[in-house]
mmCIF file of C-alpha atoms in Angstrom:
data_model
loop_
_atom_site.group_PDB
_atom_site.id
_atom_site.type_symbol
_atom_site.label_atom_id
_atom_site.label_comp_id
_atom_site.label_asym_id
_atom_site.label_seq_id
_atom_site.Cartn_x
_atom_site.Cartn_y
_atom_site.Cartn_z
ATOM 1 C CA MET A 137 0.000 0.000 0.000
ATOM 2 C CA MET A 138 1.329 3.406 -1.035
ATOM 3 C CA VAL A 139 1.670 5.921 1.787
ATOM 4 C CA ASP A 140 0.668 9.494 0.937
ATOM 5 C CA THR A 141 3.313 11.613 2.617
ATOM 6 C CA PRO A 142 4.539 15.134 1.849
ATOM 7 C CA ARG A 143 7.779 13.679 0.504
ATOM 8 C CA ALA A 144 5.875 11.271 -1.752
ATOM 9 C CA ARG A 145 3.684 14.083 -3.050
ATOM 10 C CA GLU A 146 6.780 16.189 -3.708
ATOM 11 C CA ARG A 147 8.383 13.325 -5.674
ATOM 12 C CA SER A 148 5.173 12.905 -7.672
ATOM 13 C CA ARG A 149 5.037 16.593 -8.533
ATOM 14 C CA SER A 150 8.715 16.557 -9.405
ATOM 15 C CA THR A 151 8.218 13.607 -11.761
ATOM 16 C CA PHE A 152 5.250 15.334 -13.412
ATOM 17 C CA VAL A 153 7.209 18.573 -13.902
ATOM 18 C CA LYS A 154 10.147 16.661 -15.374
ATOM 19 C CA ALA A 155 7.833 14.884 -17.813
ATOM 20 C CA VAL A 156 6.261 18.164 -18.921
ATOM 21 C CA LEU A 157 9.675 19.774 -19.358
ATOM 22 C CA ALA A 158 10.934 16.769 -21.320
ATOM 23 C CA ILE A 159 7.937 16.841 -23.686
ATOM 24 C CA ALA A 160 8.236 20.611 -24.134
ATOM 25 C CA GLY A 161 11.968 20.315 -24.797
ATOM 26 C CA ILE A 162 11.507 17.568 -27.391
ATOM 27 C CA ALA A 163 8.733 19.552 -29.099
ATOM 28 C CA LEU A 164 10.863 22.713 -29.204
ATOM 29 C CA PHE A 165 13.888 20.841 -30.496
ATOM 30 C CA PHE A 166 12.038 19.282 -33.431
ATOM 31 C CA ALA A 167 10.175 22.535 -34.119
ATOM 32 C CA PHE A 168 13.446 24.480 -34.356
ATOM 33 C CA ILE A 169 15.008 21.759 -36.533
ATOM 34 C CA SER A 170 11.979 21.851 -38.847
ATOM 35 C CA LEU A 171 12.098 25.638 -39.118
ATOM 36 C CA GLY A 172 15.810 25.577 -39.860
ATOM 37 C CA THR A 173 15.347 22.928 -42.541
ATOM 38 C CA TRP A 174 12.487 24.933 -44.064
ATOM 39 C CA GLN A 175 14.763 27.983 -44.288
ATOM 40 C CA VAL A 176 17.435 25.891 -46.017
ATOM 41 C CA GLN A 177 14.832 24.803 -48.564
ATOM 42 C CA ARG A 178 13.647 28.402 -48.983
ATOM 43 C CA ARG A 179 17.243 29.501 -49.577
ATOM 44 C CA ALA A 180 17.631 26.935 -52.359
ATOM 45 C CA TRP A 181 14.347 28.132 -53.894
ATOM 46 C CA LYS A 182 15.415 31.795 -53.652
ATOM 47 C CA LEU A 183 18.802 31.149 -55.274
ATOM 48 C CA ASP A 184 17.067 29.310 -58.102
ATOM 49 C CA LEU A 185 14.594 32.185 -58.489
ATOM 50 C CA ILE A 186 17.395 34.772 -58.632
ATOM 51 C CA GLU A 187 19.199 32.749 -61.293
ATOM 52 C CA ARG A 188 16.026 32.345 -63.370
ATOM 53 C CA VAL A 189 15.136 36.038 -63.096
ATOM 54 C CA ASN A 190 18.627 37.101 -64.152
ATOM 55 C CA GLU A 191 18.322 34.852 -67.184
ATOM 56 C CA ARG A 192 14.916 36.329 -68.071
ATOM 57 C CA VAL A 193 16.013 39.939 -67.673
ATOM 58 C CA HIS A 194 19.055 39.536 -69.915
ATOM 59 C CA SER A 195 17.440 37.283 -72.513
ATOM 60 C CA GLN A 196 16.155 38.365 -75.900
ATOM 61 C CA PRO A 197 12.630 39.819 -75.595
ATOM 62 C CA VAL A 198 9.826 37.469 -76.601
ATOM 63 C CA ALA A 199 6.294 38.300 -77.671
ATOM 64 C CA VAL A 200 4.035 39.268 -74.779
ATOM 65 C CA PRO A 201 1.755 36.302 -73.862
ATOM 66 C CA ALA A 202 -1.392 36.163 -75.978
ATOM 67 C CA GLN A 203 -4.830 36.064 -74.374
ATOM 68 C CA ALA A 204 -5.040 32.272 -74.586
ATOM 69 C CA LEU A 205 -1.880 32.019 -72.458
ATOM 70 C CA TRP A 206 -2.912 34.482 -69.733
ATOM 71 C CA PRO A 207 -4.033 31.755 -67.271
ATOM 72 C CA GLN A 208 -0.542 30.243 -67.472
ATOM 73 C CA VAL A 209 1.255 33.442 -66.459
ATOM 74 C CA THR A 210 2.634 33.018 -62.930
ATOM 75 C CA PRO A 211 5.420 34.630 -60.882
ATOM 76 C CA ASP A 212 7.561 31.489 -61.138
ATOM 77 C CA THR A 213 7.356 31.302 -64.912
ATOM 78 C CA HIS A 214 6.970 34.896 -66.148
ATOM 79 C CA GLU A 215 7.905 37.535 -63.552
ATOM 80 C CA TYR A 216 10.594 39.869 -64.999
ATOM 81 C CA LEU A 217 10.508 38.121 -68.373
ATOM 82 C CA ALA A 218 11.780 40.408 -71.159
ATOM 83 C CA VAL A 219 8.872 40.896 -73.562
ATOM 84 C CA GLN A 220 7.900 42.987 -76.550
ATOM 85 C CA ALA A 221 4.482 44.233 -77.654
ATOM 86 C CA GLN A 222 3.019 46.444 -80.365
ATOM 87 C CA GLY A 223 -0.025 48.654 -80.362
ATOM 88 C CA GLN A 224 -1.389 52.163 -80.015
ATOM 89 C CA TRP A 225 -1.342 54.239 -76.851
ATOM 90 C CA MET A 226 -4.643 55.016 -75.154
ATOM 91 C CA GLU A 227 -3.298 58.232 -73.643
ATOM 92 C CA GLY A 228 -6.604 59.390 -72.183
ATOM 93 C CA ARG A 229 -6.902 56.291 -70.000
ATOM 94 C CA SER A 230 -3.526 56.693 -68.327
ATOM 95 C CA VAL A 231 -3.132 56.715 -64.546
ATOM 96 C CA LEU A 232 -0.432 57.839 -62.143
ATOM 97 C CA THR A 233 0.546 55.540 -59.300
ATOM 98 C CA GLN A 234 2.741 56.623 -56.423
ATOM 99 C CA ALA A 235 6.378 55.575 -56.635
ATOM 100 C CA VAL A 236 9.654 55.897 -54.770
ATOM 101 C CA THR A 237 12.723 55.372 -56.922
ATOM 102 C CA GLU A 238 16.437 56.153 -56.978
ATOM 103 C CA LEU A 239 15.408 59.508 -58.485
ATOM 104 C CA GLY A 240 13.198 60.330 -55.508
ATOM 105 C CA ALA A 241 9.460 60.288 -54.848
ATOM 106 C CA GLY A 242 6.972 60.731 -57.637
ATOM 107 C CA PHE A 243 4.710 58.634 -59.832
ATOM 108 C CA TRP A 244 4.677 55.848 -62.384
ATOM 109 C CA LEU A 245 2.839 56.692 -65.605
ATOM 110 C CA LEU A 246 0.727 53.714 -66.673
ATOM 111 C CA THR A 247 -0.902 53.816 -70.110
ATOM 112 C CA PRO A 248 -2.948 51.077 -71.803
ATOM 113 C CA LEU A 249 -1.624 49.821 -75.112
ATOM 114 C CA GLN A 250 -4.337 48.771 -77.570
ATOM 115 C CA GLN A 251 -3.045 45.666 -79.346
ATOM 116 C CA ALA A 252 -4.000 44.400 -82.781
ATOM 117 C CA ASP A 253 -6.002 41.453 -81.390
ATOM 118 C CA GLY A 254 -8.314 43.810 -79.478
ATOM 119 C CA THR A 255 -6.744 43.258 -76.072
ATOM 120 C CA GLN A 256 -5.147 45.930 -73.936
ATOM 121 C CA LEU A 257 -1.801 45.791 -72.160
ATOM 122 C CA LEU A 258 -1.078 48.124 -69.279
ATOM 123 C CA VAL A 259 2.411 49.595 -69.681
ATOM 124 C CA ASN A 260 4.401 51.376 -67.000
ATOM 125 C CA ARG A 261 6.064 53.966 -69.219
ATOM 126 C CA GLY A 262 8.358 55.152 -66.450
ATOM 127 C CA PHE A 263 8.844 57.549 -63.564
ATOM 128 C CA ILE A 264 7.879 61.200 -63.356
ATOM 129 C CA PRO A 265 8.851 63.460 -60.423
ATOM 130 C CA ALA A 266 6.168 65.082 -58.303
ATOM 131 C CA GLN A 267 6.680 68.507 -59.892
ATOM 132 C CA GLU A 268 5.738 67.073 -63.288
ATOM 133 C CA ARG A 269 2.425 65.655 -62.081
ATOM 134 C CA LYS A 270 0.274 68.659 -63.040
ATOM 135 C CA ALA A 271 1.589 68.820 -66.604
ATOM 136 C CA VAL A 272 1.142 65.087 -67.138
ATOM 137 C CA THR A 273 -2.363 65.131 -65.631
ATOM 138 C CA GLU A 274 -3.390 67.951 -67.959
ATOM 139 C CA ARG A 275 -1.972 66.062 -70.931
ATOM 140 C CA ILE A 276 -3.946 62.941 -69.972
ATOM 141 C CA ALA A 277 -7.161 64.951 -69.580
ATOM 142 C CA ALA A 278 -6.719 66.511 -73.016
ATOM 143 C CA ALA A 279 -5.966 63.205 -74.787
ATOM 144 C CA SER A 280 -8.473 60.886 -76.432
ATOM 145 C CA PRO A 281 -9.456 57.878 -74.285
ATOM 146 C CA ASP A 282 -9.302 55.607 -77.332
ATOM 147 C CA ALA A 283 -6.313 54.307 -79.262
ATOM 148 C CA ALA A 284 -4.706 56.984 -81.350
ATOM 149 C CA GLY A 285 -1.485 57.683 -83.181
ATOM 150 C CA ASP A 286 1.024 55.439 -84.867
ATOM 151 C CA THR A 287 1.736 51.867 -83.863
ATOM 152 C CA VAL A 288 4.570 51.713 -81.342
ATOM 153 C CA THR A 289 6.785 48.862 -80.170
ATOM 154 C CA VAL A 290 7.243 48.478 -76.421
ATOM 155 C CA THR A 291 10.063 46.463 -74.878
ATOM 156 C CA GLY A 292 10.210 45.819 -71.160
ATOM 157 C CA LEU A 293 9.813 43.411 -68.276
ATOM 158 C CA LEU A 294 6.605 41.534 -67.518
ATOM 159 C CA ARG A 295 5.299 42.224 -64.027
ATOM 160 C CA LEU A 296 2.410 40.785 -62.043
ATOM 161 C CA SER A 297 -0.462 42.886 -60.743
ATOM 162 C CA GLU A 298 -0.199 44.555 -57.318
ATOM 163 C CA PRO A 299 -3.718 44.258 -55.876
ATOM 164 C CA LYS A 300 -5.453 46.507 -53.336
ATOM 165 C CA GLY A 301 -2.800 49.134 -52.680
ATOM 166 C CA GLY A 302 0.464 49.931 -50.984
ATOM 167 C CA PHE A 303 1.567 49.568 -47.385
ATOM 168 C CA MET A 304 -1.335 50.796 -45.199
ATOM 169 C CA ARG A 305 -2.733 52.700 -48.213
ATOM 170 C CA GLU A 306 -5.717 51.556 -50.211
ATOM 171 C CA ASN A 307 -6.269 52.539 -53.813
ATOM 172 C CA ALA A 308 -9.135 54.980 -54.342
ATOM 173 C CA PRO A 309 -10.341 54.427 -57.938
ATOM 174 C CA SER A 310 -13.250 56.877 -57.592
ATOM 175 C CA GLU A 311 -10.722 59.625 -56.791
ATOM 176 C CA ASP A 312 -8.203 58.373 -59.370
ATOM 177 C CA ARG A 313 -5.684 57.941 -56.563
ATOM 178 C CA TRP A 314 -3.429 54.905 -56.866
ATOM 179 C CA HIS A 315 -0.820 53.526 -54.501
ATOM 180 C CA SER A 316 -0.107 50.322 -56.421
ATOM 181 C CA ARG A 317 -0.283 48.974 -59.935
ATOM 182 C CA ASP A 318 -3.512 47.021 -59.490
ATOM 183 C CA VAL A 319 -4.259 45.970 -63.071
ATOM 184 C CA GLN A 320 -7.836 44.799 -62.568
ATOM 185 C CA ALA A 321 -8.865 47.848 -60.529
ATOM 186 C CA ILE A 322 -7.290 50.225 -63.064
ATOM 187 C CA ALA A 323 -8.928 48.359 -65.940
ATOM 188 C CA GLN A 324 -12.339 48.615 -64.295
ATOM 189 C CA ALA A 325 -11.889 52.301 -63.481
ATOM 190 C CA LYS A 326 -10.775 53.112 -67.037
ATOM 191 C CA GLY A 327 -13.255 50.921 -68.897
ATOM 192 C CA LEU A 328 -10.792 48.378 -70.282
ATOM 193 C CA ASP A 329 -12.698 45.191 -71.045
ATOM 194 C CA ARG A 330 -9.953 42.903 -72.410
ATOM 195 C CA VAL A 331 -6.911 43.877 -70.385
ATOM 196 C CA ALA A 332 -4.066 41.456 -69.703
ATOM 197 C CA PRO A 333 -3.808 40.396 -66.009
ATOM 198 C CA PHE A 334 -0.225 41.699 -65.883
ATOM 199 C CA PHE A 335 1.613 44.860 -66.870
ATOM 200 C CA VAL A 336 4.956 45.677 -68.474
ATOM 201 C CA ASP A 337 7.681 47.911 -67.065
ATOM 202 C CA GLN A 338 8.991 49.665 -70.164
ATOM 203 C CA GLY A 339 12.752 49.542 -70.583
ATOM 204 C CA VAL A 340 15.320 47.095 -69.282
ATOM 205 C CA PRO A 341 17.573 47.962 -66.314
ATOM 206 C CA GLY A 342 21.143 48.669 -67.347
ATOM 207 C CA GLN A 343 20.271 49.766 -70.858
ATOM 208 C CA PRO A 344 20.545 53.462 -71.793
ATOM 209 C CA VAL A 345 17.300 55.460 -71.724
ATOM 210 C CA ALA A 346 16.393 58.971 -72.768
ATOM 211 C CA ALA A 347 16.829 61.575 -70.032
ATOM 212 C CA THR A 348 13.233 62.726 -70.371
ATOM 213 C CA TRP A 349 10.000 62.195 -68.463
ATOM 214 C CA PRO A 350 8.660 59.609 -68.041
ATOM 215 C CA ARG A 351 11.982 57.887 -67.291
ATOM 216 C CA ALA A 352 11.875 54.170 -68.115
ATOM 217 C CA GLY A 353 14.239 51.378 -67.094
ATOM 218 C CA LEU A 354 14.036 51.925 -63.330
ATOM 219 C CA THR A 355 12.712 48.490 -62.383
ATOM 220 C CA VAL A 356 14.411 47.300 -59.196
ATOM 221 C CA ILE A 357 15.330 43.642 -59.422
ATOM 222 C CA GLN A 358 16.417 42.798 -55.922
ATOM 223 C CA PHE A 359 15.576 39.807 -53.775
ATOM 224 C CA THR A 360 16.460 39.633 -50.105
ATOM 225 C CA ASN A 361 18.164 36.357 -49.281
ATOM 226 C CA THR A 362 18.603 36.080 -45.521
ATOM 227 C CA HIS A 363 17.440 32.472 -45.300
ATOM 228 C CA ALA A 364 20.914 31.222 -44.311
ATOM 229 C CA VAL A 365 20.912 33.552 -41.289
ATOM 230 C CA TYR A 366 17.439 32.386 -40.267
ATOM 231 C CA ALA A 367 18.430 28.737 -40.710
ATOM 232 C CA LEU A 368 21.495 29.180 -38.485
ATOM 233 C CA THR A 369 19.312 30.944 -35.911
ATOM 234 C CA TRP A 370 16.785 28.092 -35.747
ATOM 235 C CA TYR A 371 19.498 25.435 -35.648
ATOM 236 C CA GLY A 372 21.269 27.444 -32.935
ATOM 237 C CA LEU A 373 18.083 27.499 -30.854
ATOM 238 C CA ALA A 374 17.781 23.725 -31.290
ATOM 239 C CA LEU A 375 21.338 23.350 -29.958
ATOM 240 C CA MET A 376 20.453 25.594 -27.040
ATOM 241 C CA VAL A 377 17.548 23.285 -26.191
ATOM 242 C CA LEU A 378 19.968 20.337 -26.223
ATOM 243 C CA GLY A 379 22.383 22.269 -24.022
ATOM 244 C CA ALA A 380 19.625 23.160 -21.574
ATOM 245 C CA ALA A 381 18.529 19.508 -21.437
ATOM 246 C CA TRP A 382 22.096 18.399 -20.712
ATOM 247 C CA LEU A 383 22.380 20.927 -17.849
ATOM 248 C CA VAL A 384 19.076 19.763 -16.361
ATOM 249 C CA VAL A 385 20.105 16.103 -16.553
ATOM 250 C CA ARG A 386 23.507 16.872 -14.968
ATOM 251 C CA HIS A 387 21.816 18.848 -12.207
ATOM 252 C CA GLU A 388 19.407 15.997 -11.474
ATOM 253 C CA LYS A 389 22.214 13.431 -11.340
ATOM 254 C CA ARG A 390 24.184 15.549 -8.866
ATOM 255 C CA LYS A 391 21.054 16.068 -6.817
ATOM 256 C CA GLN A 392 20.402 12.334 -6.685
ATOM 257 C CA ALA A 393 24.017 11.687 -5.738
ATOM 258 C CA ARG A 394 23.759 14.122 -2.818
ATOM 259 C CA HIS A 395 20.536 12.487 -1.603
ATOM 260 C CA ALA A 396 22.198 9.064 -1.814
ATOM 261 C CA GLU A 397 25.135 10.262 0.293
ATOM 262 C CA ALA A 398 22.750 11.800 2.807
#
């Protein structure tokens, strides 16, 4: 028969606490190992992405995807792909979206390009500084909303839509105020019924461009790759859990040894 004494209850609580700590330690260890391994995998994916993007940017421009291929356009397969398109500018349906570039704060000028197959392609024609906004806005207001002028050829990088808005700033289509290049929202606001679900940044970084406004070729192609640091951090925390477990076990063994001597 087991005698319920204060010492027995203390041993029981001690055993329970040790079990909880052991389970928590094992869970933390495997969680940290999993997170570290995930970061290693993410690093491999990011390095592959950077290599693929560099190849796309510096490759010969290909025809912009036709309407039948739009569902197949994804970030992994098309983002920053060098493309070329032909059509007529729809100057009167242009919009200005806020931008911060190496030239300072200002706006991107986005104009639809009416293509021969009846579809429209939104083109980021480049950056304009804030002081040029009034002149550009007046020019847009005075232009025809439909395709006009000669056929032009546009070369640039394919980009995916930026829905909803910028950081803590929502687009306001009714006020013609844009904080991001949201293709669908712009298309709806400007009455574009067959617009491609992506846009094109005119110009290719590193190639000479005219020193006029809008200034093309300012696309920033930069990917943060800190996954190795994060992986080392998670693996380091896993080692710390092992170290803490070793200290606890050593402490318990010394404690038991002292009780045995007593």
